[in-house]
Amino acid sequence: MHPEVRQIGPGHCPKCGMALEPLMPTETTDDSEIRTVRGRFWIALLLAIPVMLIAMAPHLFGSVLGSATALTLRMLELTLSAPVVLWAAVPYYRRGWLGVVHGSPNMYTLIGLGVIVAFTHSVIATFLPGQFPGGDAR
């Protein structure tokens, strides 16, 4: 995207965060980035499935939860979600920040902003559920 950016070896564009491509194709392919993303994806998926089940189970079974149970489940959801948001997405946050710093916001900036705003909303809703419309215990 930025042909003026040159560096020796693989890496990311300092302006937009996109992966840099070599000028001349090589015989070997560096797939370390895809392996890292794939590993983070599987860990995030393993943490996200229980969150989905915890969040949907009361609705599927028509259960009414007591306030103590609802708080415990919300805290469990937050505990399982935090590593996904705060660890698994770090490379995307870095790339988004590069776009902001260099005055060229990109898709990573949009993704990072959306995730951070949604997670902040969820943290506030976890600890102060009565602050939102229809914000009872669950």
PDB file of C-alpha atoms in Angstrom:
ATOM      1  CA  MET A   1       0.000   0.000   0.000  1.00  0.00           C
ATOM      2  CA  HIS A   2       2.931   2.317   0.685  1.00  0.00           C
ATOM      3  CA  PRO A   3       5.581   1.549  -1.967  1.00  0.00           C
ATOM      4  CA  GLU A   4       8.023   4.010  -0.406  1.00  0.00           C
ATOM      5  CA  VAL A   5       8.332   1.815   2.705  1.00  0.00           C
ATOM      6  CA  ARG A   6      11.354  -0.464   2.397  1.00  0.00           C
ATOM      7  CA  GLN A   7      12.986  -2.710   4.967  1.00  0.00           C
ATOM      8  CA  ILE A   8      15.180  -5.764   5.048  1.00  0.00           C
ATOM      9  CA  GLY A   9      13.246  -8.876   6.013  1.00  0.00           C
ATOM     10  CA  PRO A  10       9.604  -9.470   6.857  1.00  0.00           C
ATOM     11  CA  GLY A  11       7.591  -7.082   8.973  1.00  0.00           C
ATOM     12  CA  HIS A  12       4.731  -4.624   8.971  1.00  0.00           C
ATOM     13  CA  CYS A  13       4.317  -1.249   7.329  1.00  0.00           C
ATOM     14  CA  PRO A  14       5.017   1.457   9.915  1.00  0.00           C
ATOM     15  CA  LYS A  15       2.289   3.632   8.378  1.00  0.00           C
ATOM     16  CA  CYS A  16      -0.669   1.275   8.154  1.00  0.00           C
ATOM     17  CA  GLY A  17       0.318  -1.970   9.824  1.00  0.00           C
ATOM     18  CA  MET A  18      -0.222  -4.196   6.794  1.00  0.00           C
ATOM     19  CA  ALA A  19       2.243  -7.025   6.205  1.00  0.00           C
ATOM     20  CA  LEU A  20       5.103  -6.075   3.905  1.00  0.00           C
ATOM     21  CA  GLU A  21       5.617  -8.144   0.786  1.00  0.00           C
ATOM     22  CA  PRO A  22       9.064  -8.879  -0.659  1.00  0.00           C
ATOM     23  CA  LEU A  23      10.036  -7.132  -3.897  1.00  0.00           C
ATOM     24  CA  MET A  24      11.311 -10.405  -5.319  1.00  0.00           C
ATOM     25  CA  PRO A  25       9.595 -13.694  -4.532  1.00  0.00           C
ATOM     26  CA  THR A  26      11.665 -16.150  -2.519  1.00  0.00           C
ATOM     27  CA  GLU A  27      11.745 -19.934  -2.535  1.00  0.00           C
ATOM     28  CA  THR A  28      10.757 -20.153   1.113  1.00  0.00           C
ATOM     29  CA  THR A  29       7.549 -18.748   2.507  1.00  0.00           C
ATOM     30  CA  ASP A  30       7.501 -17.231   5.983  1.00  0.00           C
ATOM     31  CA  ASP A  31       4.206 -18.346   7.506  1.00  0.00           C
ATOM     32  CA  SER A  32       5.032 -17.415  11.103  1.00  0.00           C
ATOM     33  CA  GLU A  33       2.420 -14.658  11.156  1.00  0.00           C
ATOM     34  CA  ILE A  34      -0.399 -16.956  10.025  1.00  0.00           C
ATOM     35  CA  ARG A  35       0.648 -19.568  12.582  1.00  0.00           C
ATOM     36  CA  THR A  36       0.574 -16.924  15.328  1.00  0.00           C
ATOM     37  CA  VAL A  37      -2.851 -15.667  14.251  1.00  0.00           C
ATOM     38  CA  ARG A  38      -4.159 -19.226  14.015  1.00  0.00           C
ATOM     39  CA  GLY A  39      -2.890 -20.043  17.516  1.00  0.00           C
ATOM     40  CA  ARG A  40      -4.488 -16.915  18.980  1.00  0.00           C
ATOM     41  CA  PHE A  41      -7.728 -17.746  17.162  1.00  0.00           C
ATOM     42  CA  TRP A  42      -7.981 -21.237  18.651  1.00  0.00           C
ATOM     43  CA  ILE A  43      -7.270 -20.000  22.162  1.00  0.00           C
ATOM     44  CA  ALA A  44      -9.836 -17.214  21.738  1.00  0.00           C
ATOM     45  CA  LEU A  45     -12.383 -19.711  20.427  1.00  0.00           C
ATOM     46  CA  LEU A  46     -11.835 -22.020  23.403  1.00  0.00           C
ATOM     47  CA  LEU A  47     -12.516 -19.086  25.726  1.00  0.00           C
ATOM     48  CA  ALA A  48     -15.443 -17.691  23.699  1.00  0.00           C
ATOM     49  CA  ILE A  49     -17.508 -20.890  23.533  1.00  0.00           C
ATOM     50  CA  PRO A  50     -18.061 -21.090  27.321  1.00  0.00           C
ATOM     51  CA  VAL A  51     -18.913 -17.372  27.377  1.00  0.00           C
ATOM     52  CA  MET A  52     -21.576 -17.929  24.736  1.00  0.00           C
ATOM     53  CA  LEU A  53     -22.986 -20.932  26.593  1.00  0.00           C
ATOM     54  CA  ILE A  54     -23.044 -19.086  29.920  1.00  0.00           C
ATOM     55  CA  ALA A  55     -24.738 -16.065  28.356  1.00  0.00           C
ATOM     56  CA  MET A  56     -27.348 -18.010  26.383  1.00  0.00           C
ATOM     57  CA  ALA A  57     -28.215 -20.888  28.742  1.00  0.00           C
ATOM     58  CA  PRO A  58     -30.667 -18.906  30.925  1.00  0.00           C
ATOM     59  CA  HIS A  59     -32.490 -17.685  27.803  1.00  0.00           C
ATOM     60  CA  LEU A  60     -32.646 -21.125  26.192  1.00  0.00           C
ATOM     61  CA  PHE A  61     -33.973 -22.806  29.303  1.00  0.00           C
ATOM     62  CA  GLY A  62     -36.167 -19.931  30.478  1.00  0.00           C
ATOM     63  CA  SER A  63     -34.366 -19.765  33.815  1.00  0.00           C
ATOM     64  CA  VAL A  64     -34.678 -16.831  36.160  1.00  0.00           C
ATOM     65  CA  LEU A  65     -31.419 -16.321  38.000  1.00  0.00           C
ATOM     66  CA  GLY A  66     -30.980 -14.899  41.450  1.00  0.00           C
ATOM     67  CA  SER A  67     -28.852 -11.788  41.793  1.00  0.00           C
ATOM     68  CA  ALA A  68     -25.909 -13.684  43.341  1.00  0.00           C
ATOM     69  CA  THR A  69     -25.939 -16.296  40.563  1.00  0.00           C
ATOM     70  CA  ALA A  70     -26.235 -13.618  37.881  1.00  0.00           C
ATOM     71  CA  LEU A  71     -23.292 -11.691  39.332  1.00  0.00           C
ATOM     72  CA  THR A  72     -21.190 -14.871  39.490  1.00  0.00           C
ATOM     73  CA  LEU A  73     -21.975 -15.696  35.866  1.00  0.00           C
ATOM     74  CA  ARG A  74     -21.221 -12.131  34.738  1.00  0.00           C
ATOM     75  CA  MET A  75     -17.859 -12.247  36.510  1.00  0.00           C
ATOM     76  CA  LEU A  76     -17.103 -15.617  34.897  1.00  0.00           C
ATOM     77  CA  GLU A  77     -17.988 -14.200  31.473  1.00  0.00           C
ATOM     78  CA  LEU A  78     -15.699 -11.213  32.097  1.00  0.00           C
ATOM     79  CA  THR A  79     -12.880 -13.474  33.277  1.00  0.00           C
ATOM     80  CA  LEU A  80     -13.116 -15.623  30.154  1.00  0.00           C
ATOM     81  CA  SER A  81     -13.541 -12.664  27.795  1.00  0.00           C
ATOM     82  CA  ALA A  82     -10.717 -10.474  29.075  1.00  0.00           C
ATOM     83  CA  PRO A  83      -7.842 -12.619  27.698  1.00  0.00           C
ATOM     84  CA  VAL A  84      -9.459 -12.628  24.266  1.00  0.00           C
ATOM     85  CA  VAL A  85      -9.838  -8.856  24.193  1.00  0.00           C
ATOM     86  CA  LEU A  86      -6.659  -7.917  26.045  1.00  0.00           C
ATOM     87  CA  TRP A  87      -4.246 -10.545  24.689  1.00  0.00           C
ATOM     88  CA  ALA A  88      -5.472 -12.171  21.495  1.00  0.00           C
ATOM     89  CA  ALA A  89      -6.210  -8.889  19.724  1.00  0.00           C
ATOM     90  CA  VAL A  90      -3.013  -7.033  20.688  1.00  0.00           C
ATOM     91  CA  PRO A  91      -1.434  -7.276  17.190  1.00  0.00           C
ATOM     92  CA  TYR A  92      -4.530  -5.626  15.710  1.00  0.00           C
ATOM     93  CA  TYR A  93      -4.472  -2.859  18.326  1.00  0.00           C
ATOM     94  CA  ARG A  94      -0.814  -2.160  17.502  1.00  0.00           C
ATOM     95  CA  ARG A  95      -1.554  -1.902  13.796  1.00  0.00           C
ATOM     96  CA  GLY A  96      -4.547   0.326  14.450  1.00  0.00           C
ATOM     97  CA  TRP A  97      -2.472   2.605  16.650  1.00  0.00           C
ATOM     98  CA  LEU A  98       0.160   2.876  13.907  1.00  0.00           C
ATOM     99  CA  GLY A  99      -2.564   4.145  11.599  1.00  0.00           C
ATOM    100  CA  VAL A 100      -3.601   6.794  14.133  1.00  0.00           C
ATOM    101  CA  VAL A 101      -0.021   7.898  14.824  1.00  0.00           C
ATOM    102  CA  HIS A 102       0.758   8.263  11.115  1.00  0.00           C
ATOM    103  CA  GLY A 103      -2.512  10.004  10.302  1.00  0.00           C
ATOM    104  CA  SER A 104      -3.849   7.184   8.148  1.00  0.00           C
ATOM    105  CA  PRO A 105      -6.494   5.304  10.132  1.00  0.00           C
ATOM    106  CA  ASN A 106      -7.230   1.899   8.625  1.00  0.00           C
ATOM    107  CA  MET A 107      -9.359  -1.176   9.192  1.00  0.00           C
ATOM    108  CA  TYR A 108      -7.262  -2.105  12.234  1.00  0.00           C
ATOM    109  CA  THR A 109      -8.058   1.273  13.771  1.00  0.00           C
ATOM    110  CA  LEU A 110     -11.758   0.657  13.242  1.00  0.00           C
ATOM    111  CA  ILE A 111     -11.581  -2.890  14.626  1.00  0.00           C
ATOM    112  CA  GLY A 112      -9.570  -1.822  17.661  1.00  0.00           C
ATOM    113  CA  LEU A 113     -11.829   1.107  18.459  1.00  0.00           C
ATOM    114  CA  GLY A 114     -14.959  -1.006  18.129  1.00  0.00           C
ATOM    115  CA  VAL A 115     -13.619  -3.804  20.311  1.00  0.00           C
ATOM    116  CA  ILE A 116     -12.345  -1.463  23.020  1.00  0.00           C
ATOM    117  CA  VAL A 117     -15.625   0.477  23.158  1.00  0.00           C
ATOM    118  CA  ALA A 118     -17.691  -2.740  23.289  1.00  0.00           C
ATOM    119  CA  PHE A 119     -15.471  -4.285  25.970  1.00  0.00           C
ATOM    120  CA  THR A 120     -15.573  -1.101  28.065  1.00  0.00           C
ATOM    121  CA  HIS A 121     -19.368  -1.089  27.793  1.00  0.00           C
ATOM    122  CA  SER A 122     -19.428  -4.734  28.894  1.00  0.00           C
ATOM    123  CA  VAL A 123     -17.174  -4.079  31.894  1.00  0.00           C
ATOM    124  CA  ILE A 124     -19.392  -1.197  33.009  1.00  0.00           C
ATOM    125  CA  ALA A 125     -22.514  -3.335  32.497  1.00  0.00           C
ATOM    126  CA  THR A 126     -20.922  -6.142  34.522  1.00  0.00           C
ATOM    127  CA  PHE A 127     -20.290  -3.992  37.579  1.00  0.00           C
ATOM    128  CA  LEU A 128     -23.152  -1.494  37.210  1.00  0.00           C
ATOM    129  CA  PRO A 129     -25.986  -3.313  35.426  1.00  0.00           C
ATOM    130  CA  GLY A 130     -28.628  -0.944  36.781  1.00  0.00           C
ATOM    131  CA  GLN A 131     -27.107   1.969  34.846  1.00  0.00           C
ATOM    132  CA  PHE A 132     -28.541   0.758  31.546  1.00  0.00           C
ATOM    133  CA  PRO A 133     -32.167   0.556  30.404  1.00  0.00           C
ATOM    134  CA  GLY A 134     -33.601  -2.801  31.430  1.00  0.00           C
ATOM    135  CA  GLY A 135     -30.442  -3.367  33.445  1.00  0.00           C
ATOM    136  CA  ASP A 136     -31.655  -5.648  36.154  1.00  0.00           C
ATOM    137  CA  ALA A 137     -29.497  -8.412  37.634  1.00  0.00           C
ATOM    138  CA  ARG A 138     -29.607 -10.486  34.418  1.00  0.00           C
TER     139      ARG A 138
END
